[in-house]
PDB file of N, CA and C in Angstrom:
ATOM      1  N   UNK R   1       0.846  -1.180   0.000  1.00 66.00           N
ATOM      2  CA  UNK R   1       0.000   0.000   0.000  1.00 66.00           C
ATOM      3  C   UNK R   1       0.887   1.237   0.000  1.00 66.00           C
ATOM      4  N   UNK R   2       0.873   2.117  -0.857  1.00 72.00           N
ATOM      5  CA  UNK R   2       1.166   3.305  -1.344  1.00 72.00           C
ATOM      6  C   UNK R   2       1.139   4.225   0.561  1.00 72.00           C
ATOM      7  N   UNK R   3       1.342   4.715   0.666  1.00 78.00           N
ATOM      8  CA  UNK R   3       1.543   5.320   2.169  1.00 78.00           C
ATOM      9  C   UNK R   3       1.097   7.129   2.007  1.00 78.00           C
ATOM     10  N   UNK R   4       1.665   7.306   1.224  1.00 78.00           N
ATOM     11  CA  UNK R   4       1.237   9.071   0.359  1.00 78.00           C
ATOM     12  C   UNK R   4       0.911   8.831  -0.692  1.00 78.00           C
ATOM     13  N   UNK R   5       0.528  10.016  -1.570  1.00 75.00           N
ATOM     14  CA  UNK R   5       0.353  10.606  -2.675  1.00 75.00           C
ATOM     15  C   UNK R   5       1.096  10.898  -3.335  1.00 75.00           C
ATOM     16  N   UNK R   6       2.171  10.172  -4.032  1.00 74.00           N
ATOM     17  CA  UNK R   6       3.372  10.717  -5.002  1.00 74.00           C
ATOM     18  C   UNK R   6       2.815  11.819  -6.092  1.00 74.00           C
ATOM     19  N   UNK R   7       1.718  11.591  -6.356  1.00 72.00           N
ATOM     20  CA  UNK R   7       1.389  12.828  -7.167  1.00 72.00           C
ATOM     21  C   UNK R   7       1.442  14.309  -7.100  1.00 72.00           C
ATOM     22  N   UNK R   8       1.156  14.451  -5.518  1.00 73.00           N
ATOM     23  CA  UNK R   8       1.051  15.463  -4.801  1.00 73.00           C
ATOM     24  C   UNK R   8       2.536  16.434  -4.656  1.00 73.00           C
ATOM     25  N   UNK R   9       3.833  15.860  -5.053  1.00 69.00           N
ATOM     26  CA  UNK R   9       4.978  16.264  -4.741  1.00 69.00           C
ATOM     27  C   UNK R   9       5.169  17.460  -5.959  1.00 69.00           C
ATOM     28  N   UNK R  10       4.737  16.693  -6.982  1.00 68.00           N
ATOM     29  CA  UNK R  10       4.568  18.162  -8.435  1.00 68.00           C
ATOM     30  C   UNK R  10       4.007  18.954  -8.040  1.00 68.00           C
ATOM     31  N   UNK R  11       2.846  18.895  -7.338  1.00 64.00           N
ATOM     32  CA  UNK R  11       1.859  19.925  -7.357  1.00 64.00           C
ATOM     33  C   UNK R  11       2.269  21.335  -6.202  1.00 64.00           C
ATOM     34  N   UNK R  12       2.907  21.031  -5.096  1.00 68.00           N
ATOM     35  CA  UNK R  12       3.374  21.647  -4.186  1.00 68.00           C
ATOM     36  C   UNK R  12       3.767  23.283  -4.335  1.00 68.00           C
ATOM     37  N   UNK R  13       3.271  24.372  -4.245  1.00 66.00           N
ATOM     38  CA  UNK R  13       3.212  25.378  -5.101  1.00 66.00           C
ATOM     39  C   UNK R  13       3.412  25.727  -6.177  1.00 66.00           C
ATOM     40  N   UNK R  14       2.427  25.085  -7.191  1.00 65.00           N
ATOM     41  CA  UNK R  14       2.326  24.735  -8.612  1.00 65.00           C
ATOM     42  C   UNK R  14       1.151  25.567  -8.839  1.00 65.00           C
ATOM     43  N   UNK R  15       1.187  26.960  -9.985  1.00 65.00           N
ATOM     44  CA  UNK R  15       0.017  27.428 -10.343  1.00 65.00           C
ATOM     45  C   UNK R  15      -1.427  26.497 -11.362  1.00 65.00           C
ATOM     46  N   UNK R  16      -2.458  26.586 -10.416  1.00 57.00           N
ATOM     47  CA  UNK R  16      -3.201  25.440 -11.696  1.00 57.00           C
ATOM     48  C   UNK R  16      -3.552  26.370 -13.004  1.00 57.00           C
ATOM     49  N   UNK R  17      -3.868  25.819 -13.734  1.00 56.00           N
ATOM     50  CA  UNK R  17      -4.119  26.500 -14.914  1.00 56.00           C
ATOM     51  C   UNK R  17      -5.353  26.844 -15.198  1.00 56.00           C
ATOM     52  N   UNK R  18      -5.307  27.911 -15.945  1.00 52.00           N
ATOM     53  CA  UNK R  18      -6.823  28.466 -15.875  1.00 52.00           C
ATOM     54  C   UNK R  18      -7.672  27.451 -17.232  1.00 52.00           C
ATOM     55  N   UNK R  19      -7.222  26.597 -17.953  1.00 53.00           N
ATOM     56  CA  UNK R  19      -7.824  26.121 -19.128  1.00 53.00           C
ATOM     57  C   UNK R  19      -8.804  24.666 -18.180  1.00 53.00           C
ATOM     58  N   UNK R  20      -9.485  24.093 -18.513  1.00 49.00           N
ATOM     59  CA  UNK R  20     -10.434  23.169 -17.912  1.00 49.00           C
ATOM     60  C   UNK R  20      -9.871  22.194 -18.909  1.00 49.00           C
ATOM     61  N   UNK R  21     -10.011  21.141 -18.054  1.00 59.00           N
ATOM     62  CA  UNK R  21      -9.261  19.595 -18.202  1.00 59.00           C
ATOM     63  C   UNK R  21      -7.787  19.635 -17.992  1.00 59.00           C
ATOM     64  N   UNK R  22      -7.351  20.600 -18.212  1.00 55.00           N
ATOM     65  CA  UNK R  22      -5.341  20.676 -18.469  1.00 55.00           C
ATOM     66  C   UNK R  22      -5.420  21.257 -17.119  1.00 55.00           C
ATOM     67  N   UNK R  23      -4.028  20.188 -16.342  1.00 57.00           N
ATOM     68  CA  UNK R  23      -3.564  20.326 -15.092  1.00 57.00           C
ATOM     69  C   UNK R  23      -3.981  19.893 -14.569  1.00 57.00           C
ATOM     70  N   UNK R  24      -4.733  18.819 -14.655  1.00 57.00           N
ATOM     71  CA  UNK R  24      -5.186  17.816 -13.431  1.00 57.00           C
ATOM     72  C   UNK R  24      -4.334  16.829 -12.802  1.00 57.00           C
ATOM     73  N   UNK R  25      -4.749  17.339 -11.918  1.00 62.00           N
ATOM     74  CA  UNK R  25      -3.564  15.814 -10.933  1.00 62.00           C
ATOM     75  C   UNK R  25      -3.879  14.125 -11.317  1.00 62.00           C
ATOM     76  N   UNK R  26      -5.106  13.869 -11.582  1.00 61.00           N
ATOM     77  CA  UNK R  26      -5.079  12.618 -12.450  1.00 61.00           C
ATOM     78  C   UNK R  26      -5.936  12.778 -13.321  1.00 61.00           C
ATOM     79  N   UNK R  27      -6.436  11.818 -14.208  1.00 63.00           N
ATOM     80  CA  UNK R  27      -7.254  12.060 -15.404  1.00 63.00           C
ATOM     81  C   UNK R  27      -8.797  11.877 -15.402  1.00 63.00           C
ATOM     82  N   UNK R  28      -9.838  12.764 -15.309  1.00 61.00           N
ATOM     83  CA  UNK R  28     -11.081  12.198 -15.013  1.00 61.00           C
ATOM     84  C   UNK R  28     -11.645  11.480 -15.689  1.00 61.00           C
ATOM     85  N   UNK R  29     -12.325  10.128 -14.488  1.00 66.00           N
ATOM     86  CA  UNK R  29     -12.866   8.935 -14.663  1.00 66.00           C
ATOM     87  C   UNK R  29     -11.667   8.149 -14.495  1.00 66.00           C
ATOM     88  N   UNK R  30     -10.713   8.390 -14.749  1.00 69.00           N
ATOM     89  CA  UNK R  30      -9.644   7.273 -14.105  1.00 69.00           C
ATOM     90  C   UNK R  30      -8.800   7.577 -12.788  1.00 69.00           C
ATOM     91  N   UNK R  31      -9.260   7.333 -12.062  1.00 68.00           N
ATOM     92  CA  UNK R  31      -8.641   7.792 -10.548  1.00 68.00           C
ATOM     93  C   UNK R  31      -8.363   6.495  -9.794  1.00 68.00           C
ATOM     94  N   UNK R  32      -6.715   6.672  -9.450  1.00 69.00           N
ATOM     95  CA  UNK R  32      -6.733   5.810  -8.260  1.00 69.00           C
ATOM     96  C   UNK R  32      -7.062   6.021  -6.817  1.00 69.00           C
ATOM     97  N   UNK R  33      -7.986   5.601  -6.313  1.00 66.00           N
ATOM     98  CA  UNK R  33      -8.140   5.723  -5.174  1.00 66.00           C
ATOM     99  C   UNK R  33      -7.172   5.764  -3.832  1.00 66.00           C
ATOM    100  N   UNK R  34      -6.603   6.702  -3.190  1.00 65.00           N
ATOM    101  CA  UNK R  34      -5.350   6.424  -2.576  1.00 65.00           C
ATOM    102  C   UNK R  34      -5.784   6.026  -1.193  1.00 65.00           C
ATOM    103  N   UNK R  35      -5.596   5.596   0.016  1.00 65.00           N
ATOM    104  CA  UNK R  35      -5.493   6.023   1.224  1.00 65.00           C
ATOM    105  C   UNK R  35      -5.259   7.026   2.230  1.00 65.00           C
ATOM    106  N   UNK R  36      -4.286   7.675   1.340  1.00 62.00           N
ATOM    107  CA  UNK R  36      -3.818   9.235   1.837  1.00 62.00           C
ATOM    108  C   UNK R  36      -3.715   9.696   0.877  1.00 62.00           C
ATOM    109  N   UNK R  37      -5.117  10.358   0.415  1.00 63.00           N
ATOM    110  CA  UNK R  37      -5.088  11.099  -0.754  1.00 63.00           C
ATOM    111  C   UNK R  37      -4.354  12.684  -0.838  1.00 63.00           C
ATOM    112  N   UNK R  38      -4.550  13.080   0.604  1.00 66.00           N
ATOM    113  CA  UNK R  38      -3.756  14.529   0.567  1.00 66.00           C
ATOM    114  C   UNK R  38      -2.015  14.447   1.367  1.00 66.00           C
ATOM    115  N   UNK R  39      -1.249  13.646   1.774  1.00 71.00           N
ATOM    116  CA  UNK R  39      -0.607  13.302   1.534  1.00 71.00           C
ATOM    117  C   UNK R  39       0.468  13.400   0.689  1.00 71.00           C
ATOM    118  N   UNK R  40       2.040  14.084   0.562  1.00 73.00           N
ATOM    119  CA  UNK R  40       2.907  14.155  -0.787  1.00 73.00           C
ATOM    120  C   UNK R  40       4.016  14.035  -0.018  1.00 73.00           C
ATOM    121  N   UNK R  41       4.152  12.754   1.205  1.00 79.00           N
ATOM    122  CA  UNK R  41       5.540  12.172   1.588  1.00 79.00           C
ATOM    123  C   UNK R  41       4.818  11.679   2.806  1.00 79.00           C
ATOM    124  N   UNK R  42       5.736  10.602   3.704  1.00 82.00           N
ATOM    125  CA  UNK R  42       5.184  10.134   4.428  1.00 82.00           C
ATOM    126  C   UNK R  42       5.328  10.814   5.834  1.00 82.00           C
ATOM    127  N   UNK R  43       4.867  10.938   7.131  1.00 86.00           N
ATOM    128  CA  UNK R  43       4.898  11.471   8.524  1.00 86.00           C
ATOM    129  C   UNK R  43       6.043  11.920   8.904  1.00 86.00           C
ATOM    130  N   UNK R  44       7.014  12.509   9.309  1.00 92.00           N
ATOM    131  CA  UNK R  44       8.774  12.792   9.630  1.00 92.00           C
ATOM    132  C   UNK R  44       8.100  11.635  10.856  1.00 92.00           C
ATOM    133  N   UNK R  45       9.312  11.488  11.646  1.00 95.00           N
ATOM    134  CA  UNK R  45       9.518  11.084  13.033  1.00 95.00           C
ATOM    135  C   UNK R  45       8.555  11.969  14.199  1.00 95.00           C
ATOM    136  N   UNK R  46       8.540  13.007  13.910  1.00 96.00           N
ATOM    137  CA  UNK R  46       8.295  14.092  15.428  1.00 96.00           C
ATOM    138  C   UNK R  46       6.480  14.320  14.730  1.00 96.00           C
ATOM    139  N   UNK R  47       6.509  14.048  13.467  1.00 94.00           N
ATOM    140  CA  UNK R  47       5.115  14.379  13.057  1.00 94.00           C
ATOM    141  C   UNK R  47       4.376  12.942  13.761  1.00 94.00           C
ATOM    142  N   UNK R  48       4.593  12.098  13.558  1.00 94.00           N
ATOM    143  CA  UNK R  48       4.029  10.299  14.217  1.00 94.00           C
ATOM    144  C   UNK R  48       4.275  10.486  15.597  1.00 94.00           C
ATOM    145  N   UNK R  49       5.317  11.079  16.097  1.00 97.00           N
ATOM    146  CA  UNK R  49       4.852  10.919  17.394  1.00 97.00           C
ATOM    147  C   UNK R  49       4.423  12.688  18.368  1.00 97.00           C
ATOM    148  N   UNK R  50       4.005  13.366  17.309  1.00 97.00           N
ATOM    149  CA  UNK R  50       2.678  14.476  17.788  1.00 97.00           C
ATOM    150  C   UNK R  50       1.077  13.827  17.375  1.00 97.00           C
ATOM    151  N   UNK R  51       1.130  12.762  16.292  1.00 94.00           N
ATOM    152  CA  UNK R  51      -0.182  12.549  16.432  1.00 94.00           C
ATOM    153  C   UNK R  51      -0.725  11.457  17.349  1.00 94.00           C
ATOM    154  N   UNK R  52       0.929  10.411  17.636  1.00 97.00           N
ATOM    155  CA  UNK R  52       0.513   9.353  18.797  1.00 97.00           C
ATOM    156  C   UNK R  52       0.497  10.155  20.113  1.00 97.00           C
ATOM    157  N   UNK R  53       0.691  11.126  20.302  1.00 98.00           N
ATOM    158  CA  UNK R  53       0.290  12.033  21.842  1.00 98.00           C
ATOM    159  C   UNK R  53      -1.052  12.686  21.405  1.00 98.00           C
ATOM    160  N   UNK R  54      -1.297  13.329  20.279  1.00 97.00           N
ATOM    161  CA  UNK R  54      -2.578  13.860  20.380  1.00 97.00           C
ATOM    162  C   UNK R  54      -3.744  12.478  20.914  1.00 97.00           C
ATOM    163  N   UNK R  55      -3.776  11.357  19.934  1.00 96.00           N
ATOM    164  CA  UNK R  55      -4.629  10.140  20.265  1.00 96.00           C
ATOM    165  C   UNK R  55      -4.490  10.412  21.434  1.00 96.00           C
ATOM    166  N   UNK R  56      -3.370  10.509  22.382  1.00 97.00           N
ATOM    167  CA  UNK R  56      -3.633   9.728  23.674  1.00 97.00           C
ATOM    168  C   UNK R  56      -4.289  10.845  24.430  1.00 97.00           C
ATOM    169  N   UNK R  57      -3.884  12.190  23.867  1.00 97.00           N
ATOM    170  CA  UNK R  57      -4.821  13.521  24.415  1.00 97.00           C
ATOM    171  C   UNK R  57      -6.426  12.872  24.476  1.00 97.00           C
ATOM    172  N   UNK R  58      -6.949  13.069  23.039  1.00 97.00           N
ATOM    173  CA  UNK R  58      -8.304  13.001  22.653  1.00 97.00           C
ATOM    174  C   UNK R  58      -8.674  11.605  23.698  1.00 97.00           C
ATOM    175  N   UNK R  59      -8.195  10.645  23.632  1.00 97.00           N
ATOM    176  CA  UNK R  59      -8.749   9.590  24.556  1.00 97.00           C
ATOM    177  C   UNK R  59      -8.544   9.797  25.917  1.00 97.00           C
ATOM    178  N   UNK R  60      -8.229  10.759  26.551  1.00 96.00           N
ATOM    179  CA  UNK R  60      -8.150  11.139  27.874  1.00 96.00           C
ATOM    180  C   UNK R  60      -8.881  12.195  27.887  1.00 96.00           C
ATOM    181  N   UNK R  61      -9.744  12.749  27.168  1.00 97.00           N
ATOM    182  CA  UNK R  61     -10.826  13.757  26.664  1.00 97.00           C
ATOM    183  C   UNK R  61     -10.936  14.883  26.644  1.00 97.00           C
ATOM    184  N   UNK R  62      -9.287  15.302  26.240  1.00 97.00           N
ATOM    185  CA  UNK R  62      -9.150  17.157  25.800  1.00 97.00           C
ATOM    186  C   UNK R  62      -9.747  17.189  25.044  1.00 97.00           C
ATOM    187  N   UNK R  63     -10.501  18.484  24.636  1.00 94.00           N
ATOM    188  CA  UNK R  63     -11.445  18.349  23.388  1.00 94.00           C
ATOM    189  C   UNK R  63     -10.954  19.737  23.304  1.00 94.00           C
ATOM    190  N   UNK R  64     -11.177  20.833  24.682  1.00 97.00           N
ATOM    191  CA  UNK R  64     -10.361  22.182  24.179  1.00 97.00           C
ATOM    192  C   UNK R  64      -8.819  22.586  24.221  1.00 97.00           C
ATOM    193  N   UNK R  65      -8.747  23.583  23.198  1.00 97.00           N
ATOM    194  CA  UNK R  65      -7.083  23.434  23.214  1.00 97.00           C
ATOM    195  C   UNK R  65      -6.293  23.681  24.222  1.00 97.00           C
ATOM    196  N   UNK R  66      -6.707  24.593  25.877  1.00 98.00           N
ATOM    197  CA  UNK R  66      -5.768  24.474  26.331  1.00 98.00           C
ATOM    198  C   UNK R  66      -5.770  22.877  26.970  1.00 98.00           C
ATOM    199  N   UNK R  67      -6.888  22.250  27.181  1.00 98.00           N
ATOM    200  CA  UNK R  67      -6.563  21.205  27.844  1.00 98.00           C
ATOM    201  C   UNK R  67      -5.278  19.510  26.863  1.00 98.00           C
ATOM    202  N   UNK R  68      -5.773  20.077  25.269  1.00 98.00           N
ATOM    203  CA  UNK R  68      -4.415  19.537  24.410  1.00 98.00           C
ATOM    204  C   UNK R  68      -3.332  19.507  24.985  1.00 98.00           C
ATOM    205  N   UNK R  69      -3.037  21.203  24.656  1.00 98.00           N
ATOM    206  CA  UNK R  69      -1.610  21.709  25.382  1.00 98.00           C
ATOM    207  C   UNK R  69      -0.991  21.202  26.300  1.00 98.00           C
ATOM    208  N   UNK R  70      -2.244  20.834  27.537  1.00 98.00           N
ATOM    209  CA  UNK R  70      -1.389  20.815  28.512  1.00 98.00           C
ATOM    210  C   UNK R  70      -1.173  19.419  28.461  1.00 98.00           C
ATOM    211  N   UNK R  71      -2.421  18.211  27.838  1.00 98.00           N
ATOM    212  CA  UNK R  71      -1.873  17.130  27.812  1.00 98.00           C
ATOM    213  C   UNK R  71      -0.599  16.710  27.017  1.00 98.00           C
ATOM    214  N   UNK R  72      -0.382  17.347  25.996  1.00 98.00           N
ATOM    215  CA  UNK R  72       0.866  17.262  25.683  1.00 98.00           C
ATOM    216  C   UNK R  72       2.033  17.503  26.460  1.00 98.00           C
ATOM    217  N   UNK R  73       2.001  18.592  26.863  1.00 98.00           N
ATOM    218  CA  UNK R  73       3.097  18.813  28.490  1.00 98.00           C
ATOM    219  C   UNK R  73       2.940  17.979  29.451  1.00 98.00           C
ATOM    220  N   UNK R  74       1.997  17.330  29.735  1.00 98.00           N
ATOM    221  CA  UNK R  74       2.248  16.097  30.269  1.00 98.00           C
ATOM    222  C   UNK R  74       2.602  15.178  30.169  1.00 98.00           C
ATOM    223  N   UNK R  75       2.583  14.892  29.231  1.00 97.00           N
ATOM    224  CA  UNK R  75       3.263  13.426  28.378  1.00 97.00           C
ATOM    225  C   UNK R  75       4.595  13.620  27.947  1.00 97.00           C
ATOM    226  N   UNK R  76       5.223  14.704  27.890  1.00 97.00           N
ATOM    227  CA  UNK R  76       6.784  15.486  28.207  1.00 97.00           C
ATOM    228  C   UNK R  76       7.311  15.592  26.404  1.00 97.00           C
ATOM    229  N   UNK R  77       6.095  15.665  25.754  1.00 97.00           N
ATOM    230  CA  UNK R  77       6.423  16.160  23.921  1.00 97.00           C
ATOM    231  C   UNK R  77       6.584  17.365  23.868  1.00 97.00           C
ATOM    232  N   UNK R  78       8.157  17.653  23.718  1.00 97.00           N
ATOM    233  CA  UNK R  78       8.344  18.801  23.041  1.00 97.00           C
ATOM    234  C   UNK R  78       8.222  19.401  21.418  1.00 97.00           C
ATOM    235  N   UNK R  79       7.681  20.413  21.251  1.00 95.00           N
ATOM    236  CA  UNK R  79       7.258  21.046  19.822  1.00 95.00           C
ATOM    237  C   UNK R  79       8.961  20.676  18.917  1.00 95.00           C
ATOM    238  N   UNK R  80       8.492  21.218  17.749  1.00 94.00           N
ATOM    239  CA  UNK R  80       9.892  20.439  17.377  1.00 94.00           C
ATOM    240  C   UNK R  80      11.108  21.376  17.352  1.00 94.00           C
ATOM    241  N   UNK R  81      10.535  22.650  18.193  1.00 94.00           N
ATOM    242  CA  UNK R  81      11.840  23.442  18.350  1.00 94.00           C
ATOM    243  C   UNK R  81      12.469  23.356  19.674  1.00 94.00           C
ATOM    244  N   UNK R  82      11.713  22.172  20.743  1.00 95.00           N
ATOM    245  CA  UNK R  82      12.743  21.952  21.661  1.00 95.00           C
ATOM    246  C   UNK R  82      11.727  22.642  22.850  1.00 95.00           C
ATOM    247  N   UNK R  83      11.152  23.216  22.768  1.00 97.00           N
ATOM    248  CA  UNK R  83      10.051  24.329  23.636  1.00 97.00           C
ATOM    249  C   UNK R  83       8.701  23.563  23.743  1.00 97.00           C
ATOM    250  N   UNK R  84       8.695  23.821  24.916  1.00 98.00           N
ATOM    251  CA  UNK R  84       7.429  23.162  25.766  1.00 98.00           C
ATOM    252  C   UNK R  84       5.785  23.800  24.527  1.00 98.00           C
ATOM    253  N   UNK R  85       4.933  23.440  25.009  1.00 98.00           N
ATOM    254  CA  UNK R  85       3.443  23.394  24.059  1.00 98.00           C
ATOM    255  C   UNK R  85       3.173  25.050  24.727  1.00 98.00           C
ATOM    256  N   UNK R  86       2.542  25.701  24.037  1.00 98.00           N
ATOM    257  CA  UNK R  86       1.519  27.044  24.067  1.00 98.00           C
ATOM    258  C   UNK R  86       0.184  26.811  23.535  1.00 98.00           C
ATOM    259  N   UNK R  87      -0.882  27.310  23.453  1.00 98.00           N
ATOM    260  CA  UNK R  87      -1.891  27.731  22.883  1.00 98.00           C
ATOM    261  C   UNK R  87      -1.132  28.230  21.211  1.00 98.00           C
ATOM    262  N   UNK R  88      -0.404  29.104  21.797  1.00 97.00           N
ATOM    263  CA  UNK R  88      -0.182  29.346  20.410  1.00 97.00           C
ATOM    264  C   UNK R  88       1.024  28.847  19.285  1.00 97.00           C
ATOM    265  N   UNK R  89       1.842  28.436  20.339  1.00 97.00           N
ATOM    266  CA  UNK R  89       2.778  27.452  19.202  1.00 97.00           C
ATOM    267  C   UNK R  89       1.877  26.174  18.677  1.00 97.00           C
ATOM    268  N   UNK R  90       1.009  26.012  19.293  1.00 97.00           N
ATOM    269  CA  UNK R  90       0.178  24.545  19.039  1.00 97.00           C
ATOM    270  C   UNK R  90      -0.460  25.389  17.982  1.00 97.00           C
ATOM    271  N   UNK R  91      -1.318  26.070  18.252  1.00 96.00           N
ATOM    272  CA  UNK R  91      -2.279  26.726  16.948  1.00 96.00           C
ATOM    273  C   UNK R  91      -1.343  26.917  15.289  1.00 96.00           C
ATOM    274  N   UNK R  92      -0.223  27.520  15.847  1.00 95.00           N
ATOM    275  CA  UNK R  92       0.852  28.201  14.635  1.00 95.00           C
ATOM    276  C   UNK R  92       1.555  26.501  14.410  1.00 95.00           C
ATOM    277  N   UNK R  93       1.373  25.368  14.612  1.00 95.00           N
ATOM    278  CA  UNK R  93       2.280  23.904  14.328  1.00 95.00           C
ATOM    279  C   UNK R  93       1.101  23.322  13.846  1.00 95.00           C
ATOM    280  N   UNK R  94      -0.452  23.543  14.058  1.00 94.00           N
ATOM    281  CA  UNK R  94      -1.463  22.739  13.418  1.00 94.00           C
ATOM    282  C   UNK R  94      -1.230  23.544  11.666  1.00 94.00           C
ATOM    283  N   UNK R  95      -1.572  24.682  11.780  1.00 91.00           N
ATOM    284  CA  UNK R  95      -1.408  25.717  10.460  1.00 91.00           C
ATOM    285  C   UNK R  95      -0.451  25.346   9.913  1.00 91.00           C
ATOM    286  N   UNK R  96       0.975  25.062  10.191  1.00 89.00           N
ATOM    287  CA  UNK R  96       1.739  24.655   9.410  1.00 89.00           C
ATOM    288  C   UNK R  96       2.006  23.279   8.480  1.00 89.00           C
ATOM    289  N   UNK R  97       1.336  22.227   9.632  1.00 88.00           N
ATOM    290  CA  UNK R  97       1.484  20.928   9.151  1.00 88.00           C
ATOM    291  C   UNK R  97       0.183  20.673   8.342  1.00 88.00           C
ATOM    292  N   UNK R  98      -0.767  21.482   8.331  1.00 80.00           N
ATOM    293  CA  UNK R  98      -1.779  21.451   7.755  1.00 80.00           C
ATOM    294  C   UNK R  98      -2.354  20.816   7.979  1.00 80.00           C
ATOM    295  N   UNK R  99      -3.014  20.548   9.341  1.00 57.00           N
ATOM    296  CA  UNK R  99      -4.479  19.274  10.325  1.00 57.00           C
ATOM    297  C   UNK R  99      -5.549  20.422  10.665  1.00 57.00           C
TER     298      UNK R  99
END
């Protein structure tokens, strides 16, 4: 099983084109169905284990962000610049990784 979207790696600030049909990422009516369709490489290291601490957040039942935060500071995951969780480094690291 394909893990990403290799397609997705061209496209990565790629202007689409204004003409209809030209520039499609695959060809319509023939689509492979991916698993991780948005996807264009697989998780780094620190990305797999921010989403295996979020799981363990959400199943211990943060639902608002400071209570995330802090479950993340509890579980002793540092952001990937080495610095403990904020409200807002968490907000400005979701925006970036794009969740």
């Amino acid at each position: 099983m394909v893990e990403y979207n290799e397609k997705l790696m061209q496209w990565i600030n790629c202007k689409p084109s204004t003409e209809a049909g030209v520039g499609n990422i695959q060809t319509p009516g023939v689509v492979e169905h991916l698993v991780w369709q948005n996807r264009y490489r697989e998780p780094s290291e620190y990305e797999q284990s921010l989403i295996d601490h979020l799981i363990h957040a959400f199943a211990d039942g943060a639902v608002e962000l400071d209570a995330v935060v802090t479950s993340l500071n509890t579980q002793g995951l540092l952001n990937e610049g080495g610095e403990k969780w904020t409200s807002e480094n968490f907000t400005f690291e979701m925006a970036r990784l794009g969740y």
